[in-house]
Short mmCIF file of N, CA and C in Angstrom, two decimals:
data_model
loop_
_atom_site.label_atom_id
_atom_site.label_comp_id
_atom_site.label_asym_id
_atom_site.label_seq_id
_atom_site.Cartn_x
_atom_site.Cartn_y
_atom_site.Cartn_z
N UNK A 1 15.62 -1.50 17.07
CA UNK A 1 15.62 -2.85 17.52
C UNK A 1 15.67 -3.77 16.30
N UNK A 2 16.46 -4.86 16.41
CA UNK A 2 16.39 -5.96 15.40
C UNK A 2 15.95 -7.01 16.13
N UNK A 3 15.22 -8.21 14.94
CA UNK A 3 14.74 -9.25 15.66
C UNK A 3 15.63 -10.31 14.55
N UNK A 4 15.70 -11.44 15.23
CA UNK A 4 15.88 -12.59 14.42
C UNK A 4 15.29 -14.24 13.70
N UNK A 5 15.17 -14.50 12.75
CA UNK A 5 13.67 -15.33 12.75
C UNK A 5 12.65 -14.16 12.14
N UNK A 6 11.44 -15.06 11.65
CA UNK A 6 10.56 -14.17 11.20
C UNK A 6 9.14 -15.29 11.04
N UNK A 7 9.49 -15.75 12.63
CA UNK A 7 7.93 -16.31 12.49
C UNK A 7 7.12 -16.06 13.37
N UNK A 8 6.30 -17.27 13.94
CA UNK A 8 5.18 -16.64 15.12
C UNK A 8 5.43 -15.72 16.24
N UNK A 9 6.61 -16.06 16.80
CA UNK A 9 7.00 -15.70 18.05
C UNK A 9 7.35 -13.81 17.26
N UNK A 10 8.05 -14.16 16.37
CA UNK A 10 8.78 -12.58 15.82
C UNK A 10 7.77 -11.95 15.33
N UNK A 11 6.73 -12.58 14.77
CA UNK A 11 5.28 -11.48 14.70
C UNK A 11 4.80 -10.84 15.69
N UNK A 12 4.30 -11.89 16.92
CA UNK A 12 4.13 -11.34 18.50
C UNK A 12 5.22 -9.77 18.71
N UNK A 13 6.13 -10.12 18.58
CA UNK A 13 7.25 -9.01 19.20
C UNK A 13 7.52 -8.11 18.40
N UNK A 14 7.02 -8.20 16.86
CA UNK A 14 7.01 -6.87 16.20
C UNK A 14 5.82 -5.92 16.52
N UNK A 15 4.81 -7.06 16.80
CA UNK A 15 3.88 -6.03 17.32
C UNK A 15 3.80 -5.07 18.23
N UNK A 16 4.88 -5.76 19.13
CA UNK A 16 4.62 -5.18 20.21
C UNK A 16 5.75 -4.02 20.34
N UNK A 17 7.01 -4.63 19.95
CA UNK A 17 7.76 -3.24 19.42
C UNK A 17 7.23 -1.79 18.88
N UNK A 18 6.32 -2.37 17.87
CA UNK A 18 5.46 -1.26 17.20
C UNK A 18 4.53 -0.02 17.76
N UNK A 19 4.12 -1.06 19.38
CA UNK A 19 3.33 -0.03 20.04
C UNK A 19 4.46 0.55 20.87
N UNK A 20 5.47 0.03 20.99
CA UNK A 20 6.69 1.42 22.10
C UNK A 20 6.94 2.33 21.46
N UNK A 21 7.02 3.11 22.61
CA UNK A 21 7.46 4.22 22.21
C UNK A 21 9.25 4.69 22.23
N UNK A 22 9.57 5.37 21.29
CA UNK A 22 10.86 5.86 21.24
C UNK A 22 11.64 4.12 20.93
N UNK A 23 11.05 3.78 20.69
CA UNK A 23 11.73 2.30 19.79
C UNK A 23 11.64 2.07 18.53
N UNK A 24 12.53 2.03 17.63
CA UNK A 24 12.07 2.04 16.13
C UNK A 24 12.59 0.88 15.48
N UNK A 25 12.37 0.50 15.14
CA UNK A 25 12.29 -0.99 14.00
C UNK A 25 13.30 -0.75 13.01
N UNK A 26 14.53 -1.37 13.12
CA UNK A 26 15.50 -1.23 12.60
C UNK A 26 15.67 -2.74 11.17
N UNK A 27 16.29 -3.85 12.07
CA UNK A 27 16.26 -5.39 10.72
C UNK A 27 15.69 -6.63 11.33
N UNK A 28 15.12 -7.00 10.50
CA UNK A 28 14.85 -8.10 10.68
C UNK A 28 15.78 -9.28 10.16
N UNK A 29 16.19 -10.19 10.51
CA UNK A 29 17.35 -11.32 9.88
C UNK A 29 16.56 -12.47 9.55
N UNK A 30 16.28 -13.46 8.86
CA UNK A 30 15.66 -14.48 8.36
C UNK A 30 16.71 -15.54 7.52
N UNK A 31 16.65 -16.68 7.92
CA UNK A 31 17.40 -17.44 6.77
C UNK A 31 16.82 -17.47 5.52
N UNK A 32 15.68 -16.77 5.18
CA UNK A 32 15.60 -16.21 3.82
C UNK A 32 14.71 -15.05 3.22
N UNK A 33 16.09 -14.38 2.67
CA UNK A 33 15.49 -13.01 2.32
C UNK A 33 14.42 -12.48 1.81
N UNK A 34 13.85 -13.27 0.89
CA UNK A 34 12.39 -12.90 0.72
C UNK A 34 10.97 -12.95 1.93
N UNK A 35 11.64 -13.83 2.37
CA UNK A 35 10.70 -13.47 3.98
C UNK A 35 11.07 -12.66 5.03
N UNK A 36 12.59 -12.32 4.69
CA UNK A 36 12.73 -11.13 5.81
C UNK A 36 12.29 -9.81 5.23
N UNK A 37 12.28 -9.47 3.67
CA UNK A 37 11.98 -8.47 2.99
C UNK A 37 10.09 -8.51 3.08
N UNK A 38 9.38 -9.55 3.40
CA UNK A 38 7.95 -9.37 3.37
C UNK A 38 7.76 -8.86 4.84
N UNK A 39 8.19 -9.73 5.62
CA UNK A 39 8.36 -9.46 7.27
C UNK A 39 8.85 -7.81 7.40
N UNK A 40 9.86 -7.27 7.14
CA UNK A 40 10.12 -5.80 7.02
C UNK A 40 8.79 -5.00 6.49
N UNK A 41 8.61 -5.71 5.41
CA UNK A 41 7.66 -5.07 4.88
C UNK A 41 6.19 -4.61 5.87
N UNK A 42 5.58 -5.74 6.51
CA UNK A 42 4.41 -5.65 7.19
C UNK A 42 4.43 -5.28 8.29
N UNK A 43 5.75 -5.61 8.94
CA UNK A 43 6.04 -4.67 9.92
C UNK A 43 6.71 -3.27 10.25
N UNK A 44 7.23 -2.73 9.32
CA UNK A 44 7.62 -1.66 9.43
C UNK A 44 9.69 -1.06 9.40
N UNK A 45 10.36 -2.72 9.33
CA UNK A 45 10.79 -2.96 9.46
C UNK A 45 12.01 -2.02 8.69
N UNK A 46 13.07 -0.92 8.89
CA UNK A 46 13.87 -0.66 7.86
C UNK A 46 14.73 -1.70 6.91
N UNK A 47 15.14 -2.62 7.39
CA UNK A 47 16.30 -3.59 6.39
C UNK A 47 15.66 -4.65 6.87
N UNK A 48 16.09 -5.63 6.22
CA UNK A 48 15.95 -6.98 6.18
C UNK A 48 17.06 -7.59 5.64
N UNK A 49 17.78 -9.21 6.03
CA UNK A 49 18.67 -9.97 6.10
C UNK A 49 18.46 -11.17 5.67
N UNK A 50 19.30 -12.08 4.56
CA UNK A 50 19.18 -13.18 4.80
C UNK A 50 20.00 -13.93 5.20
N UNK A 51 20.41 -15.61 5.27
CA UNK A 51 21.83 -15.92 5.78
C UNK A 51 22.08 -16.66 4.50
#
């Protein structure tokens, strides 16, 4: 799963991604990469994006 954004709402839904099962955390996209690379980071996230 990818999300887009990397704020309140996309914290909520990584979390919750995190507890499914057979769902794995693929990218996160952010208009900026150092917050999509921290956001990947804390969540589990494989890649991260910026625009």
């Amino acid at each position: 799963m990818a999300i887009m954004g990397a704020g309140g709402i996309a914290s909520c839904m990584a979390r919750t991604i995190a507890e499914m099962e057979n769902v794995g955390r693929y990218a996160i996209g952010s208009r900026s990469l150092e917050k999509g690379e921290a956001f990947a980071s804390e969540y589990g996230f494989a890649r991260a994006y910026g625009s």
